[in-house]
Coordinates of C-alpha atoms in Angstrom, one line a residue:
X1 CA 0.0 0.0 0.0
X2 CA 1.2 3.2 -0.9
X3 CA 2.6 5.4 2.0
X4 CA 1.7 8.8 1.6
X5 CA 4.2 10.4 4.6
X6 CA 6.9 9.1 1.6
X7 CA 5.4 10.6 -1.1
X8 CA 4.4 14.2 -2.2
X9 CA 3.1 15.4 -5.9
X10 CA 6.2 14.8 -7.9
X11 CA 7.1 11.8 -6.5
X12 CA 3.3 10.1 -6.6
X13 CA 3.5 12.0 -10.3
X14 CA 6.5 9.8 -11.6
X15 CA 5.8 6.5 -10.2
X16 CA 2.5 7.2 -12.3
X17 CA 3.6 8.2 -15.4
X18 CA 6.5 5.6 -14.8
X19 CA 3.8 2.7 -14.8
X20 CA 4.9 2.0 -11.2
X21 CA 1.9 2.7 -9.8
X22 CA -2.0 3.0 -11.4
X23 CA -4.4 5.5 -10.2
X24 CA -6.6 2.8 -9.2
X25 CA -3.7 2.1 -6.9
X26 CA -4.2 5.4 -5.8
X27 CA -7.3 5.7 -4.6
X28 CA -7.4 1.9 -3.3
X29 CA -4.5 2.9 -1.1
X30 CA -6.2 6.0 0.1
X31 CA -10.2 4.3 0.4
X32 CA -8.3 1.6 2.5
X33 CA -6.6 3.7 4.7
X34 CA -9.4 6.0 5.2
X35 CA -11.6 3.2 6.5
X36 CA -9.3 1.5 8.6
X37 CA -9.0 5.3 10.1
X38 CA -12.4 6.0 10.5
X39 CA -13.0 4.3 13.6
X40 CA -10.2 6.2 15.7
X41 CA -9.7 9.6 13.9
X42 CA -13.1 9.5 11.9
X43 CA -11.2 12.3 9.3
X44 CA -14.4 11.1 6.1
X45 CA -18.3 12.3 6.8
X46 CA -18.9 10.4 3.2
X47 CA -16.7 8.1 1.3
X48 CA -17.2 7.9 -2.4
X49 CA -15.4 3.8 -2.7
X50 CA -17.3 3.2 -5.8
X51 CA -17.4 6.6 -7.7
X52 CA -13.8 7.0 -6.9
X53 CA -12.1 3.9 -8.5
X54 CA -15.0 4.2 -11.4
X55 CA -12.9 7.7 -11.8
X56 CA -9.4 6.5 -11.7
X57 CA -10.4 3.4 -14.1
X58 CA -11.1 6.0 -16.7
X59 CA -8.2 7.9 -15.9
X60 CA -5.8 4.9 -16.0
X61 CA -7.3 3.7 -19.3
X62 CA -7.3 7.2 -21.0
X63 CA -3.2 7.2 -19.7
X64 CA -1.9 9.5 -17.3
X65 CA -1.0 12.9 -18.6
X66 CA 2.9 13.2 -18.1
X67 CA 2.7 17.2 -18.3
X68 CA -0.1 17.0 -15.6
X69 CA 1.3 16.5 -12.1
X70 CA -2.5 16.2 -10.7
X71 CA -3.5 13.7 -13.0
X72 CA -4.9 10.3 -11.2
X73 CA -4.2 12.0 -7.9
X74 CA -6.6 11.3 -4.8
X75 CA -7.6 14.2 -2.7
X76 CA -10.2 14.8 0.0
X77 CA -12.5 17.4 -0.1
X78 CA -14.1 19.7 3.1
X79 CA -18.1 19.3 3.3
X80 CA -18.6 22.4 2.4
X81 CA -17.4 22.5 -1.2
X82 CA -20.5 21.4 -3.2
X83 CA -19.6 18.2 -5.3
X84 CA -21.7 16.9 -8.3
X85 CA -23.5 13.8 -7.6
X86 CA -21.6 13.6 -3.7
X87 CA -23.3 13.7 -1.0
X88 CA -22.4 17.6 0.9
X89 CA -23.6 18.2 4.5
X90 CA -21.4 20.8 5.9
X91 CA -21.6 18.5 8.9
X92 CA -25.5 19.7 9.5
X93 CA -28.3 17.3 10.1
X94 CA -30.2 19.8 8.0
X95 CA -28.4 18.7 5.0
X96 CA -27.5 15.2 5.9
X97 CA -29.5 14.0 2.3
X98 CA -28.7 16.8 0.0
X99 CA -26.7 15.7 -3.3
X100 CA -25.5 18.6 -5.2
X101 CA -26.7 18.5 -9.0
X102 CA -23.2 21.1 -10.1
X103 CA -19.7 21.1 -8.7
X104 CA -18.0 24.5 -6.6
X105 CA -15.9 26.0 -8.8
X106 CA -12.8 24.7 -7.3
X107 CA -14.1 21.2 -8.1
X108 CA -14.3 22.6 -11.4
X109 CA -10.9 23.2 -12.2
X110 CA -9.7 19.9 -10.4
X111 CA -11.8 17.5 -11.7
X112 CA -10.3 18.7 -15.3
X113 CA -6.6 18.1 -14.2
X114 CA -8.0 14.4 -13.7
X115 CA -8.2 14.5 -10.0
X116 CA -9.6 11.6 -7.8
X117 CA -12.1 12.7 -5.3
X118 CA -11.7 10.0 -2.2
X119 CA -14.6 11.4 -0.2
X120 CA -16.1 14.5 1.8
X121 CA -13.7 15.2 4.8
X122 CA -15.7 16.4 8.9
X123 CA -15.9 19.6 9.6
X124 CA -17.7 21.9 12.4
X125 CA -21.4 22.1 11.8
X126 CA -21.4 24.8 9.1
X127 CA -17.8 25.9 9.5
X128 CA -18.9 27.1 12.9
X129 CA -16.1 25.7 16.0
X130 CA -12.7 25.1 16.4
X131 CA -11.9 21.7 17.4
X132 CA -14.7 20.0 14.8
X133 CA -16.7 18.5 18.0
X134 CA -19.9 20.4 16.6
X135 CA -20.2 17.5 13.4
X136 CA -23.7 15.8 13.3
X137 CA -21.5 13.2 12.5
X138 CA -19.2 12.7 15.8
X139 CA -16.0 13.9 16.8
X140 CA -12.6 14.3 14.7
X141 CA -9.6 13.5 16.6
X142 CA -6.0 14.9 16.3
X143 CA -3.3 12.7 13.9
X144 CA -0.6 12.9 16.8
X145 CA -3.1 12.2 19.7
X146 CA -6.3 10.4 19.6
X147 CA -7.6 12.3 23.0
X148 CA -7.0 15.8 21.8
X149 CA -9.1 17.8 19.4
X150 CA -7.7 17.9 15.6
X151 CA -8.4 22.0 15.2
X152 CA -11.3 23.2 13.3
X153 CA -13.7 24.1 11.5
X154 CA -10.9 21.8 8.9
X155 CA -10.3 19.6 11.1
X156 CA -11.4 16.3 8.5
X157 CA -9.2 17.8 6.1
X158 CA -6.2 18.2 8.5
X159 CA -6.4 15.0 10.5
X160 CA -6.5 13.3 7.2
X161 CA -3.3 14.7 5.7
X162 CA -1.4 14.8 8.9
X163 CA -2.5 10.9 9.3
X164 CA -0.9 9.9 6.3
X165 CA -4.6 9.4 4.5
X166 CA -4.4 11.4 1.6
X167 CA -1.8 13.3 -0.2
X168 CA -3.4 16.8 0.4
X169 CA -7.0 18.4 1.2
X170 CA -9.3 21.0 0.4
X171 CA -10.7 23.3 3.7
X172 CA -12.2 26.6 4.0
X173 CA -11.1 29.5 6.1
X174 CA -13.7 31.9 7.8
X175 CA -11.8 32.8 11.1
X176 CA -8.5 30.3 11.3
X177 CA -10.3 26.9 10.1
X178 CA -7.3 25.8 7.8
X179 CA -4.5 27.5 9.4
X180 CA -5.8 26.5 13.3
X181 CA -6.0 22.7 12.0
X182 CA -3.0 23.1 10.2
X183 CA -1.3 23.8 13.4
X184 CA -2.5 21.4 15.7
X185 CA -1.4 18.7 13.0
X186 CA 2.0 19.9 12.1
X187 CA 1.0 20.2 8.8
X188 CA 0.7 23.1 5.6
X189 CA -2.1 25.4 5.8
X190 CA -2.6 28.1 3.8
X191 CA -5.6 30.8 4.3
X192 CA -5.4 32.9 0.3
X193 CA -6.2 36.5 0.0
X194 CA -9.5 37.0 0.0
X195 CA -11.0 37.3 -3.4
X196 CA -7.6 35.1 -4.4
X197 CA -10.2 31.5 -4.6
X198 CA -13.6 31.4 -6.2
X199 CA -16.0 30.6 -3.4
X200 CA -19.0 29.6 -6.1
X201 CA -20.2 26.7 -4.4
X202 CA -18.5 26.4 -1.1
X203 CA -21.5 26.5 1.4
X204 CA -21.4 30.6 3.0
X205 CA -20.8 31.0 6.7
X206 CA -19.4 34.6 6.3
X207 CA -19.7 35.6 3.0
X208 CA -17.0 38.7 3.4
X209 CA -14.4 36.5 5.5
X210 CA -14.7 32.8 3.8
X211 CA -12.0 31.2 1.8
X212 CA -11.3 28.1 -0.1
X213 CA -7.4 27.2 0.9
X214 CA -5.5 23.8 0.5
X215 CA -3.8 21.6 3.5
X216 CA -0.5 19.8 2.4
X217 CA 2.4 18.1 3.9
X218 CA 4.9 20.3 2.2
X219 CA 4.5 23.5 1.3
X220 CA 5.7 23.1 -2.3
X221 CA 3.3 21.0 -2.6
X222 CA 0.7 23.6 -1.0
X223 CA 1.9 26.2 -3.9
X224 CA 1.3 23.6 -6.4
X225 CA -2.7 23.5 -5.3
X226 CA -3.4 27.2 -4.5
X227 CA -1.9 27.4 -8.6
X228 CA -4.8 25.4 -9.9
X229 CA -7.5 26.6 -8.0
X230 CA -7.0 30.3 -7.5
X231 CA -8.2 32.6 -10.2
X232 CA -11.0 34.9 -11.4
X233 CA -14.6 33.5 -11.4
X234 CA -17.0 35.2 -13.1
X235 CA -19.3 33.7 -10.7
X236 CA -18.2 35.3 -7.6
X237 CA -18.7 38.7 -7.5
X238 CA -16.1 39.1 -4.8
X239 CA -13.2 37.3 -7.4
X240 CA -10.3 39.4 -7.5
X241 CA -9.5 39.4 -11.0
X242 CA -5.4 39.3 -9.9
X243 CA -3.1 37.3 -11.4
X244 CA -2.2 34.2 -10.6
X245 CA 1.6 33.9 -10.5
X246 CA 3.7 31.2 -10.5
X247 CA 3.7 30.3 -7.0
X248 CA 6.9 28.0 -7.4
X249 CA 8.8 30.3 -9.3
X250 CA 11.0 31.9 -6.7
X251 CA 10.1 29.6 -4.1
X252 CA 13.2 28.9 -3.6
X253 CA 14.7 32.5 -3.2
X254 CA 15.9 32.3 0.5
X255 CA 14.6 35.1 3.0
X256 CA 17.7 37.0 3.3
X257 CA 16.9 40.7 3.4
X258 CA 13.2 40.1 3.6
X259 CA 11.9 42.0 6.7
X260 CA 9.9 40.4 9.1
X261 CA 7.5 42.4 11.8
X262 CA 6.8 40.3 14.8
X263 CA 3.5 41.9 16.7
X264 CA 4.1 42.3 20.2
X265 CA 0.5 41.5 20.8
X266 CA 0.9 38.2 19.8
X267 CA 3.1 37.4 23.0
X268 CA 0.8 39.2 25.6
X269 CA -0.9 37.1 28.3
X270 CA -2.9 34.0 27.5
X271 CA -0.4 32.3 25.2
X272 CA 1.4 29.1 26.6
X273 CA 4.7 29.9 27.4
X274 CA 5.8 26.7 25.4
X275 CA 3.9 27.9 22.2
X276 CA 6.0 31.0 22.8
X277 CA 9.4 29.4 23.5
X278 CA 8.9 27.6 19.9
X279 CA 8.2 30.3 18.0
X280 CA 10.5 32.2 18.8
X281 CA 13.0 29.9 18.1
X282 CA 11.5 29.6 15.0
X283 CA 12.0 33.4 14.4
X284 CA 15.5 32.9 15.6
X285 CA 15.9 30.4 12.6
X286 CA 14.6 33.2 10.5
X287 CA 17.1 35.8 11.5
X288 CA 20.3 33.0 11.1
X289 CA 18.7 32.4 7.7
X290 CA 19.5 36.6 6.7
X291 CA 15.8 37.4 7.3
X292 CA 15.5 41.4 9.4
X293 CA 13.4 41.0 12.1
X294 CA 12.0 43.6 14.2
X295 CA 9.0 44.3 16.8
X296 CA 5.7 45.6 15.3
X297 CA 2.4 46.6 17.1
X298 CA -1.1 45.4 15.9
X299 CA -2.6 47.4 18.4
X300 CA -6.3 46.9 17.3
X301 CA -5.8 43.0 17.1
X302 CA -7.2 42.5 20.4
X303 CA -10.5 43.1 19.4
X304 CA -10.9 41.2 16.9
X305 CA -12.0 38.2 18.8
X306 CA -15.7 40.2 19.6
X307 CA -15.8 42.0 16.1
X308 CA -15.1 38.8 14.2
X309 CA -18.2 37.4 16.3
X310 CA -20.3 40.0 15.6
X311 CA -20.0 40.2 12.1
X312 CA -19.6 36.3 10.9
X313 CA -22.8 36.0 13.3
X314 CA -24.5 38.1 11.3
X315 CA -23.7 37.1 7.8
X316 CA -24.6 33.8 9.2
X317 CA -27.8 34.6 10.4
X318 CA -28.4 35.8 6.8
X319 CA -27.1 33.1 4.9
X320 CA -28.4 30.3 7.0
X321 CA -31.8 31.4 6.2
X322 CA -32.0 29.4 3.1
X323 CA -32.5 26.5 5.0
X324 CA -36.3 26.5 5.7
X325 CA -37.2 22.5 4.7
X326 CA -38.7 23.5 1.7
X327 CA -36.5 23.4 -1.1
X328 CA -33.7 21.2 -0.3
X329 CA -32.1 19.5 2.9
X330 CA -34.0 17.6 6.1
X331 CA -38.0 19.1 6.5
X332 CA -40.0 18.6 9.2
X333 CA -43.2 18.4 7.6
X334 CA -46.2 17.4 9.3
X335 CA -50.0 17.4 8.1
X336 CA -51.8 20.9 8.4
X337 CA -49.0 22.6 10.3
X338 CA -48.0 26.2 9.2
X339 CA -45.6 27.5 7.3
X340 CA -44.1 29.5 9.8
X341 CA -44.4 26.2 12.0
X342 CA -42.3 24.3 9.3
X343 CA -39.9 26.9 9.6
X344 CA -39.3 26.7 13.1
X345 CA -39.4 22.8 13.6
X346 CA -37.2 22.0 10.4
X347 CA -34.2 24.7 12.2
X348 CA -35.1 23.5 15.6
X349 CA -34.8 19.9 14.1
X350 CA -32.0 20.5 12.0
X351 CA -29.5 22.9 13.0
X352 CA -26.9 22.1 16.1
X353 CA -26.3 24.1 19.5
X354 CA -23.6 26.1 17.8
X355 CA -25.4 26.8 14.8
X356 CA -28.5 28.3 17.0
X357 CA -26.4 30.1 18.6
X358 CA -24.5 31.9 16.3
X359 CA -27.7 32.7 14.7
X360 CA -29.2 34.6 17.7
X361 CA -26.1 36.4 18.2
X362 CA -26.4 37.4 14.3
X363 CA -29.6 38.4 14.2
X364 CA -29.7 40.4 17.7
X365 CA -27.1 42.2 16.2
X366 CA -28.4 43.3 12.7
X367 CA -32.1 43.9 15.0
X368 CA -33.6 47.4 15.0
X369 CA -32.4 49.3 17.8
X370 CA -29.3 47.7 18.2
X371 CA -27.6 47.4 14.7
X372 CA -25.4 50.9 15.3
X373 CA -24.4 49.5 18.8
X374 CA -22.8 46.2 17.8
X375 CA -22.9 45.5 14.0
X376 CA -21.4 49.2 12.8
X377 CA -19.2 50.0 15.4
X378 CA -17.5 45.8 15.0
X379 CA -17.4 47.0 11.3
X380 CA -15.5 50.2 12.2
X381 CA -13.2 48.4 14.3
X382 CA -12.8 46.1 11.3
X383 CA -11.3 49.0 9.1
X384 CA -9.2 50.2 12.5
X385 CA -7.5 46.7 12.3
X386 CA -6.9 46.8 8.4
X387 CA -5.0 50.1 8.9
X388 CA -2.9 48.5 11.8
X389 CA -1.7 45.7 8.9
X390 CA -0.9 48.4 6.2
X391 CA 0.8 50.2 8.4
X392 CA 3.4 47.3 9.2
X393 CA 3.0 46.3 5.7
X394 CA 4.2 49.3 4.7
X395 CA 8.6 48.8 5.6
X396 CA 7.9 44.8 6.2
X397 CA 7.8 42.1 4.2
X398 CA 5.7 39.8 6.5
X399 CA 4.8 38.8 9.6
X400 CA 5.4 36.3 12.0
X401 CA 3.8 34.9 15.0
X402 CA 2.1 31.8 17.0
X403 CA -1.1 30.4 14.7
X404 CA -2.9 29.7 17.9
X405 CA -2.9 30.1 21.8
X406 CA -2.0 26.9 22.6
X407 CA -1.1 23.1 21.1
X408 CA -4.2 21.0 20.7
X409 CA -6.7 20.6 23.7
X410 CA -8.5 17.2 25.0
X411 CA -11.3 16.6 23.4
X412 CA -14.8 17.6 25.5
X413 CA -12.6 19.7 27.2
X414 CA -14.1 23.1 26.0
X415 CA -17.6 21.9 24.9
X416 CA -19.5 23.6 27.9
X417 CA -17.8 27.0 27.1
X418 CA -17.9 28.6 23.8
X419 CA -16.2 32.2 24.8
X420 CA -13.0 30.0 25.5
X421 CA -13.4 27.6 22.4
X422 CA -13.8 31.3 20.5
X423 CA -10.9 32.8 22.5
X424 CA -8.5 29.9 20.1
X425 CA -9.0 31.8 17.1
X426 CA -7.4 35.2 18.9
X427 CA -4.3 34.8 16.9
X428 CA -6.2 34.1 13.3
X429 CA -9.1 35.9 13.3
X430 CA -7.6 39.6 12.4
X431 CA -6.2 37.8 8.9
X432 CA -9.5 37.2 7.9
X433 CA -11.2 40.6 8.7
X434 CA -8.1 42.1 6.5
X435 CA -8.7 39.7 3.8
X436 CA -4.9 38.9 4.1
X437 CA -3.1 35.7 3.0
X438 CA -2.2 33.4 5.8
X439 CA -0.2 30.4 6.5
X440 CA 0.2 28.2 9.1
X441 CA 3.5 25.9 9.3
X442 CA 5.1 23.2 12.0
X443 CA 7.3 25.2 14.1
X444 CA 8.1 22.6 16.2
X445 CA 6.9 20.9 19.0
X446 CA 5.7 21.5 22.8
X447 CA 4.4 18.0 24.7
X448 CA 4.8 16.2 21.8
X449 CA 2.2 17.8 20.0
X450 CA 2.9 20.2 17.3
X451 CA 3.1 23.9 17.2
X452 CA 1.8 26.1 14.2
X453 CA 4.3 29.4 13.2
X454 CA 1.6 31.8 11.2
X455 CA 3.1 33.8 8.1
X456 CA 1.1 36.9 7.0
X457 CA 1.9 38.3 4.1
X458 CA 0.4 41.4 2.1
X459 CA -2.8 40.8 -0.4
X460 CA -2.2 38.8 -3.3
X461 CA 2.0 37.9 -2.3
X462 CA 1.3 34.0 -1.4
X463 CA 4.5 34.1 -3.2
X464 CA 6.4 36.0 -1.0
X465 CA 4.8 33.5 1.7
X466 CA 5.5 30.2 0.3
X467 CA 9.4 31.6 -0.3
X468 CA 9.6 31.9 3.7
X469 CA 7.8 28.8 4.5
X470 CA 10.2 27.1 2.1
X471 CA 13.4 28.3 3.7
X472 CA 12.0 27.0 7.0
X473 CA 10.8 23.7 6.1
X474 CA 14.5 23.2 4.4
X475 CA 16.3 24.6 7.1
X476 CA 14.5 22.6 9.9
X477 CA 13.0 19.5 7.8
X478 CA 10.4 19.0 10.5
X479 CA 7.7 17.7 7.7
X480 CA 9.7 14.6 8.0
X481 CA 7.8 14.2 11.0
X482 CA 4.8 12.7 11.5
X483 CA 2.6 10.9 14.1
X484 CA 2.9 7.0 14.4
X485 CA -0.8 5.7 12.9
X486 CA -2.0 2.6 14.7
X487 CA -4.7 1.8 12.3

């Protein structure tokens, strides 16, 4: 069976076109391993067995394009991203029978570079947690400790890479769900610009945050994804019509002389002093690597945590409306009950605690009377915390700090309070009300468990990103590491 923690694109890419190995191979390899996982890390909400090896039969017997790195490749997909004919649930009881009849445009663009689609990977219900403990489908647990939680809203996506399932994995990013996941796993994670990915078809949370990212082992490999799937869609209105560089073409340029701002905010109190130690060793590396590193201030950073809430609430309440057991997704119809009745059983019914929630918050805050108190002024301290990042951006090159508070948490540990399970994403959260790109990388580890270092770069310069991963993950080859599976 293949072994994925050996492999990465160009290597799975030559023993293909080599005849070595089939696609079929392929996605046996990665079906097998998935279900012998399921039990302990349960990474798959739907696994596609049939439809997948009917796909890579047709790939194998049509050849395997030798210009194509992606072709006969399996992947994993998020729940969230709409896939033609596969089951999509965004981890919701609400949707637990909905079958999209189109694919997300990232599907698109994949499914034409001869991709293998394994299955649809857990999530938080909706993209709404951070440890993916909100599924209708159970609990996702962490690659490098069964007991801990595996980060979230991505955390399918995550556990499955860093578990040696799949090569690499599609997740969405609304507040930290790649990069948080990412981080806990020791993996790749990479949060685009926003605009950078067309989010046509990937299931809204909050519309003006969400983004389609990939999770990898390597980060060439990450570069390699975010290539084929970024790009203008006509679709989305909010498609930045930038473009799209060759992500791999200076990767290897070093980060001597780049300057590096490292916000003292994102050492104050309530970071573990271990997550601290190892990132700042990490920044040490950068420094011996010719990288100029200095202190910067993100002063309006600490409120992001209650603006972020505020405004994702409320483009959640908004977007979650379509839900109403009518027109797709779980109904609770009964004979001669109301419409409004249908309404309120089929969300009752339907959505999760977190879900409810999230809507009441939304709605409360976009209610008469109250909309100027809470919606416009976290809007207004949304612009105050874009100016803080163009102001560093402005003599620095990017930015480096901790990708979240702590390493990974037991599971059930933080069910019973959701201010502390929101408090995790105080360190990711500001990236996505600036529309920035984001990364999350292993820094290293603290209890055996791994750390995540976040890069923050300016809009639309994954490149200059992917050049400083790079010279980390050379310099420190810690993607060599990875958990011991006992499945």
């Amino acid at each position: 069976m293949t072994d994925f923690f050996q492999e990465d694109l160009v290597s799975l890419h030559k023993k293909l076109v080599n005849k070595e190995i089939t696609a079929v191979d392929l996605a046996k390899a990665a079906l097998d391993k998935a279900e012998h996982a399921q039990k302990d890390v349960n990474a798959y909400i739907t696994l596609d067995r049939q439809g997948a090896l009917k796909r890579a039969a047709e790939i194998d017997a049509a050849g395997i394009d030798a210009d194509n790195i992606f072709s006969g490749i399996p992947l994993a997909v998020k729940d969230n991203i709409v896939t033609k004919g596969l089951r999509t649930t965004a981890a919701s009881h609400i949707l637990d029978n909905f079958v999209p009849i189109y694919d997300a445009a990232v599907m698109e663009k994949l499914n034409k570079l001869g991709l293998v689609v394994i299955g649809k990977t857990n999530m938080d219900e909706f993209a709404m947690g951070g440890s993916t403990e909100t599924s209708f489908f159970g609990k996702t647990a962490n690659a490098w400790d069964h007991t801990k939680v595996p980060g979230g809203s991505s955390g399918g996506s995550a556990a499955a890479v860093a578990s040696g399932l799949i090569p690499f994995a599609l997740g969405s990013d609304t507040g930290g769900s790649i990069r948080q996941p990412a981080a806990f796993n020791g993996i790749v994670g990479l949060k685009p610009t926003y605009g950078r990915v067309s989010r046509w078809g990937l299931i809204a949370f909050g519309s003006s945050l969400d983004q389609i990212g990939p999770l990898t082992r390597t980060v060439k490999d990450n570069a390699r994804v975010l290539s084929v799937i970024a790009g203008k869609d006509p679709r989305d209105t909010t498609s930045e019509d930038s473009p799209v560089p060759d992500f791999l073409a200076n990767i290897e340029g070093g980060v001597k002389g780049l300057r590096v701002g490292v916000p003292k905010e994102y050492f104050a109190k309530g970071i573990d002093d271990d997550v601290k130690a190892t990132i700042k060793k990490a920044i040490a590396k950068f420094e011996e690597l010719g990288a100029v590193v200095d202190e910067v201030s993100l002063p309006h950073s600490r409120y992001g945590i209650a603006a972020y809430y505020i405004l994702a609430s409320s483009e959640a309440s908004s977007n979650l409306q379509r839900f109403d057991g009518i027109r797709y997704g779980y109904s609770a119809r009964e004979e001669g009950q109301t419409l409004e009745d249908l309404y309120v059983k089929t969300r009752s019914e339907g959505f999760g605690p977190e879900v409810k929630r999230r809507i009441m918050l939304g709605t409360f805050a976009l209610s008469a009377g109250f909309y100027d108190a809470y919606f416009k002024k976290a809007a207004q301290v949304r612009t105050l915390i874009v100016s803080d990042f163009t102001q560093v951006f402005q003599d620095h090159d990017l930015i480096l700090g901790p990708t979240t508070t702590s390493t990974a948490f037991d599971l059930g540990s933080e069910d019973d309070d959701p201010v502390k399970m929101y408090m995790n994403d105080l360190l990711t959260i500001p990236v996505n009300l600036a529309g920035l790109p984001g990364m999350s990388i292993n820094a290293g580890f603290a209890n055996h468990l791994p750390v995540g270092l976040q890069i923050i770069g300016r809009p639309f310069d994954e490149s200059t990103i992917y050049r400083a991963a790079y010279a980390f993950e050379q310099a420190t080859k810690l993607y060599e590491q990875y958990p011991e599976v006992s499945f």
